[in-house]
One Martini backbone bead per residue (centre of mass of N, CA, C, O) as a GRO file, in nm:
protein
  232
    1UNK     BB    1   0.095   0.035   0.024
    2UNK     BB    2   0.049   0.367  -0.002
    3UNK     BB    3   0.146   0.659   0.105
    4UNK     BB    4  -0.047   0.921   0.153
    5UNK     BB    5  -0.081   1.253   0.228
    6UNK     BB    6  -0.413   1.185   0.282
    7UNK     BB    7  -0.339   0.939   0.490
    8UNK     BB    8  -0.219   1.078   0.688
    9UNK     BB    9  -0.425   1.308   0.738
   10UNK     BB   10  -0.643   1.057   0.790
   11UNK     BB   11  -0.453   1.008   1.082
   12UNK     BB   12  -0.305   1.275   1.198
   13UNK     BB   13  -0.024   1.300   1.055
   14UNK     BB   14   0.282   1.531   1.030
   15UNK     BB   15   0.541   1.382   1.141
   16UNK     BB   16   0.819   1.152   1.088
   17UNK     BB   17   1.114   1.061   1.299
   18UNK     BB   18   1.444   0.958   1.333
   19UNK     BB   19   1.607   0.841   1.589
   20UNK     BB   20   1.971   0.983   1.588
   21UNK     BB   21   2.200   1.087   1.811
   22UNK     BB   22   1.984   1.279   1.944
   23UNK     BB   23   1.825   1.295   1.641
   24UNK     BB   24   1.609   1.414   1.414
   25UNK     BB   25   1.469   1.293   1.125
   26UNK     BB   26   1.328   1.330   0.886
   27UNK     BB   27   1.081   1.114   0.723
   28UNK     BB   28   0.917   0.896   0.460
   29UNK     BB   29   0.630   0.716   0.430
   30UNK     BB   30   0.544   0.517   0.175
   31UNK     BB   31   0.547   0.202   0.262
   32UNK     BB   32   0.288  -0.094   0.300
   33UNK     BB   33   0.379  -0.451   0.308
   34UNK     BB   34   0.325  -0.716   0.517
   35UNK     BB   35   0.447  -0.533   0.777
   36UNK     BB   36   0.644  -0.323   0.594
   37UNK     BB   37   0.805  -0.047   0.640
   38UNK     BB   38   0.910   0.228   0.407
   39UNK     BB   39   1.156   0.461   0.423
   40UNK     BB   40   1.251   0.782   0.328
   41UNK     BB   41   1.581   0.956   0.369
   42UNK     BB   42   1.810   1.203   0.385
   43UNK     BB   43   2.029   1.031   0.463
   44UNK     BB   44   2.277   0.805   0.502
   45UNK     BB   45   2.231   0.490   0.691
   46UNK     BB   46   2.358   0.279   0.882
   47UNK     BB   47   2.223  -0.043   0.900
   48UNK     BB   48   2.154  -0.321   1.065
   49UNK     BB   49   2.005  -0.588   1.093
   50UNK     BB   50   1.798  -0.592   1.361
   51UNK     BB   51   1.799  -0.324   1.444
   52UNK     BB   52   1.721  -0.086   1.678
   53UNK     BB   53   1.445   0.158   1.641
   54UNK     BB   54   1.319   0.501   1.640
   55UNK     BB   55   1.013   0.682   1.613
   56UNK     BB   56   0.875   1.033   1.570
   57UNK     BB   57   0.508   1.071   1.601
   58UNK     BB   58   0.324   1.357   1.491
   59UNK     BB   59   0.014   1.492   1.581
   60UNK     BB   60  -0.188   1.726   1.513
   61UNK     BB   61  -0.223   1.761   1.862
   62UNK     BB   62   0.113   1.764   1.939
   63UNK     BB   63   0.186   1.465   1.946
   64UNK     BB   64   0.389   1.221   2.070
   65UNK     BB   65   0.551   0.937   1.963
   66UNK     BB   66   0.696   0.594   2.000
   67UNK     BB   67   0.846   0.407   1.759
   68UNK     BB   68   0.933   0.111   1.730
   69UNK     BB   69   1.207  -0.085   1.551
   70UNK     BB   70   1.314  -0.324   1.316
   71UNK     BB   71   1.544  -0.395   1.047
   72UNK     BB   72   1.483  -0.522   0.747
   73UNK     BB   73   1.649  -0.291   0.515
   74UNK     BB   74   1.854  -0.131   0.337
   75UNK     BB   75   2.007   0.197   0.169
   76UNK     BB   76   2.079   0.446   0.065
   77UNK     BB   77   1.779   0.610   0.114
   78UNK     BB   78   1.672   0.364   0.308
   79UNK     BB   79   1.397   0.169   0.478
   80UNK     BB   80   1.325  -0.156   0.634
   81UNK     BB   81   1.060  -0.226   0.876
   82UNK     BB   82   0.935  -0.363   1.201
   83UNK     BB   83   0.725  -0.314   1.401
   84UNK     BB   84   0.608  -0.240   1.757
   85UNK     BB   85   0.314  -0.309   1.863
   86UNK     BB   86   0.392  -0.328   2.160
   87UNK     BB   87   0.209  -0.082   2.379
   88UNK     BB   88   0.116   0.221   2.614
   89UNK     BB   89   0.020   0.405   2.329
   90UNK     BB   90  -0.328   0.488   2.238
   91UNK     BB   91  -0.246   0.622   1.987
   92UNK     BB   92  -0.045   0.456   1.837
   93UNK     BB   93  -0.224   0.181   1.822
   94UNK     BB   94  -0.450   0.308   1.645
   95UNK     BB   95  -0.257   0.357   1.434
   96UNK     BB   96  -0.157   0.109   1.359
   97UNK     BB   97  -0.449  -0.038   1.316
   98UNK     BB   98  -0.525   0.128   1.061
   99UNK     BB   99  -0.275   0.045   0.902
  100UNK     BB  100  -0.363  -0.261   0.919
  101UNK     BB  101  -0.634  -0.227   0.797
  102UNK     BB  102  -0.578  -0.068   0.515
  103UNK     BB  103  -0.364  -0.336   0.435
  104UNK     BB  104  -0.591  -0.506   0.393
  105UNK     BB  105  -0.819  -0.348   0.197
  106UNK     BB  106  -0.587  -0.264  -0.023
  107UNK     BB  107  -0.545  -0.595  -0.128
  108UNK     BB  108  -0.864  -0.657  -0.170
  109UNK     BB  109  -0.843  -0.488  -0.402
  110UNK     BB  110  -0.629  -0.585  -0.591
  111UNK     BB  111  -0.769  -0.880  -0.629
  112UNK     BB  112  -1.008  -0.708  -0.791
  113UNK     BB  113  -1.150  -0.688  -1.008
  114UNK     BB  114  -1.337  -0.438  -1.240
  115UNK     BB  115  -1.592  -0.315  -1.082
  116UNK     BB  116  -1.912  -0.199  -1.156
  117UNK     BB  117  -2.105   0.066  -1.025
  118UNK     BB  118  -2.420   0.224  -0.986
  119UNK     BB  119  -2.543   0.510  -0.919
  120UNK     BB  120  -2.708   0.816  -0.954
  121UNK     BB  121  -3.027   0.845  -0.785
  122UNK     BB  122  -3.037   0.564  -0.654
  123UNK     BB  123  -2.733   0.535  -0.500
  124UNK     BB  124  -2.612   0.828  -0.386
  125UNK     BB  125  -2.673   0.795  -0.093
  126UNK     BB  126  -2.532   0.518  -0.030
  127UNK     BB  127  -2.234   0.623  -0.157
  128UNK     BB  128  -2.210   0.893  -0.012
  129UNK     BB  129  -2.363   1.156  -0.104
  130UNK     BB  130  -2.430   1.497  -0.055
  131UNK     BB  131  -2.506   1.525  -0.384
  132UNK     BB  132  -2.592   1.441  -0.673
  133UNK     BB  133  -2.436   1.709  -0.749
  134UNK     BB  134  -2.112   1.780  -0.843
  135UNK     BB  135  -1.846   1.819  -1.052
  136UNK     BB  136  -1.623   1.982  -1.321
  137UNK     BB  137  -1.314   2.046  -1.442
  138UNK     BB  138  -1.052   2.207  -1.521
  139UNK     BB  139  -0.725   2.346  -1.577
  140UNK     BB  140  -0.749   2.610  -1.309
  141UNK     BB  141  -1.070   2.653  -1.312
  142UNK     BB  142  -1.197   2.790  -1.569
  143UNK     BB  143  -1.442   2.546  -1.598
  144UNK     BB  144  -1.725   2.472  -1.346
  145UNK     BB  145  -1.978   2.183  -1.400
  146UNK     BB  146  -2.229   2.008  -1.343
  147UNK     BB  147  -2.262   1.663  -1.229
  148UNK     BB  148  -2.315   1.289  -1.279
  149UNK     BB  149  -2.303   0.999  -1.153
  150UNK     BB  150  -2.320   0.700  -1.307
  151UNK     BB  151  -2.072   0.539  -1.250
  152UNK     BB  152  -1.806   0.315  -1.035
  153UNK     BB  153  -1.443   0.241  -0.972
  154UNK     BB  154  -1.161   0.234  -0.886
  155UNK     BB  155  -1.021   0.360  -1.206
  156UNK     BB  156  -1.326   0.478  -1.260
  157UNK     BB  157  -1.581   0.727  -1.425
  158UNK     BB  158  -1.949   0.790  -1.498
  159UNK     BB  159  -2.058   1.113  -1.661
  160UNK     BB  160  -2.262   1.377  -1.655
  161UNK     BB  161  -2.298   1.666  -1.864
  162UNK     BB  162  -2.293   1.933  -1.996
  163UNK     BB  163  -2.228   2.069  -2.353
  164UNK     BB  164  -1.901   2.213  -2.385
  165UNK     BB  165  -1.612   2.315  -2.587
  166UNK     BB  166  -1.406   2.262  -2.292
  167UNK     BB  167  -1.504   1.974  -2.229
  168UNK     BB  168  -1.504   1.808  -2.526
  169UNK     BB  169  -1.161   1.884  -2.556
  170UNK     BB  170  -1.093   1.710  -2.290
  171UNK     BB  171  -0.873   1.460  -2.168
  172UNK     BB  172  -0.830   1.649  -1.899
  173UNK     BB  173  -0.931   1.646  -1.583
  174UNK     BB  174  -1.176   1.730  -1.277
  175UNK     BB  175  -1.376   1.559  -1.009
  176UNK     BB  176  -1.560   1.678  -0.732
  177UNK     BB  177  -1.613   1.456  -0.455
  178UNK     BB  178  -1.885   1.460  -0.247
  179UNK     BB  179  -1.952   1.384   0.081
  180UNK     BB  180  -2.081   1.397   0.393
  181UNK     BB  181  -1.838   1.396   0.459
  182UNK     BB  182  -1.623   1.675   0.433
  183UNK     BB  183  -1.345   1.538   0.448
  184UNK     BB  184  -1.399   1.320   0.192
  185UNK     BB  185  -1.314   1.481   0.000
  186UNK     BB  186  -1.250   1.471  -0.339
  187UNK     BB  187  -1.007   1.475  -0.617
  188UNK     BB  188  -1.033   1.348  -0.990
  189UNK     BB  189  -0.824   1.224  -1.224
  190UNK     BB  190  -0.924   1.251  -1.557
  191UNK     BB  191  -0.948   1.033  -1.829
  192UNK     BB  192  -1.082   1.026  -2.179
  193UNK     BB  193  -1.221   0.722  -2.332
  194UNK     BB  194  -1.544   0.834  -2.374
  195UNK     BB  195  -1.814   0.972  -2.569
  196UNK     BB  196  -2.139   1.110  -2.524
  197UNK     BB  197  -2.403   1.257  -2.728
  198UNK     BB  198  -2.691   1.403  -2.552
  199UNK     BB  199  -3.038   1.496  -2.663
  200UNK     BB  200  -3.270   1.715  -2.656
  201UNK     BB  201  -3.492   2.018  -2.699
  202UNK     BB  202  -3.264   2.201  -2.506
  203UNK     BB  203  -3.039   2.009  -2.448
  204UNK     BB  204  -2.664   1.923  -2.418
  205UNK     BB  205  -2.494   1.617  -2.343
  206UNK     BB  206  -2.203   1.440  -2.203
  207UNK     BB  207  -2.099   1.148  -2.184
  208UNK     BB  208  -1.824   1.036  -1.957
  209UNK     BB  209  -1.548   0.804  -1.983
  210UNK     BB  210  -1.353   0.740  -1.731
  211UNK     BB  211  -0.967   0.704  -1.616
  212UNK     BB  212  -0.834   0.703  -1.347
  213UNK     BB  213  -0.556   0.871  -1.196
  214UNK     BB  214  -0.283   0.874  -1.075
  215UNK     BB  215  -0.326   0.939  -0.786
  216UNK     BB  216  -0.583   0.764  -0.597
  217UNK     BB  217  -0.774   0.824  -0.374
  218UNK     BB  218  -0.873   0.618  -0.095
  219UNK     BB  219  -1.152   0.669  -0.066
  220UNK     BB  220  -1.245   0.589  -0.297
  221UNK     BB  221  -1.202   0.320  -0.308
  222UNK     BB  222  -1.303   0.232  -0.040
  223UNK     BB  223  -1.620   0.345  -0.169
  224UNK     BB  224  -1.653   0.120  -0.364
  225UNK     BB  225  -1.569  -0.130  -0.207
  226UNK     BB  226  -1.831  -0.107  -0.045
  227UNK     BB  227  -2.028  -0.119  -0.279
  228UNK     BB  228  -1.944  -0.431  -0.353
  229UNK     BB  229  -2.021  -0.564  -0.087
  230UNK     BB  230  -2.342  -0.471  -0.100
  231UNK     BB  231  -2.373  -0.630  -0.357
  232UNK     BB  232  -2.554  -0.921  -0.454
   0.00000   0.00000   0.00000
């Protein structure tokens, strides 16, 4: 599982720290995989396997923890650690329990299909959406308009939108998708993989499938895979 910056933030931590030599040293979670964390560091640190190490974990509430770890790999600047699962820092526990909970969530996206839900009118309230019209936008913000989710996968999404001569010419956009919670807005970029022009007697939309570009936020993920296993 990659470590991104959006959860950090909903984990509340603001920078990890590895403590060496009296100094703290700033150091950045990449990646979490089989319970192995991989952190890439600011300067070369000769590592011995098995060497005892701690970082010093700071919560959005200005909270330290320390968290213990043995070294399961290095290299020119990084390493590969081992937490120490066991302590009595209930802020921590919470912490490691979180990473564990989501790295467990997130192997099991992995080996999903990339199955379609249906998401409409019929189950945007299902779905966590705080109201059926969400928006789509170009690069810069040039161009703001209202769409609606029509369906959507892992790694997909197909939206319904007005026609504009803006959107109707864009490979790359963007679709800022709002939850009821709303921390978990996110910004979704999307790249078009195909369109169709649907018509009334007044208005001209565009039905629009596109292809979610990585970095793909955690939420959505998340919401995704919790719908497709609500689905009979």
């Amino acid at each position: 599982m990659k470590i991104t910056k959006e959860i950090l933030e909903h984990l509340k931590v603001t920078s990890i720290s590895l403590k060496k030599d009296s100094e703290n040293l700033l150091c950045f979670l990449e990646r979490v995989e089989k319970g192995v964390w991989t952190f890439s560091l600011p300067q070369k640190i000769d590592f011995p396997r098995g060497e005892k190490i701690s970082f010093l974990v700071t919560f959005q509430e200005e909270e330290g923890s320390t968290l213990f770890a043995r070294i399961h790999d290095s290299g020119e600047d990084w390493c590969e650690v081992l937490p120490e699962k066991q302590n009595d820092d209930k802020r921590l526990c919470a912490f490691l329990t979180m990473i564990s909970e989501m790295e467990a969530k997130f192997e099991s996206l992995g080996r999903r299909k990339e199955e379609r839900i249906k998401i409409g009118k019929e189950k945007a309230d299902v779905f966590g959406l705080s109201t059926l019209e969400q928006s789509v936008f170009t690069q810069g913000a040039k161009i703001i308009q209202p769409c609606v989710i029509l369906d959507a996968s892992i790694h997909g999404i197909c939206v319904i939108t007005p026609k504009t001569y803006a959107i109707q010419n864009e490979e790359n956009f963007y679709i800022k998708v709002s939850f009821k919670n709303p921390e978990q807005t996110v910004i979704l970029k999307a790249h078009r993989v195909y369109s169709r022009l649907n018509k009334t007697t007044r208005k001209s939309f565009l039905t629009l499938s596109c292809q979610l570009l990585e970095p793909i936020h955690f939420v959505w993920k998340e919401r995704v895979i919790s719908m497709i296993e609500k689905e009979p």
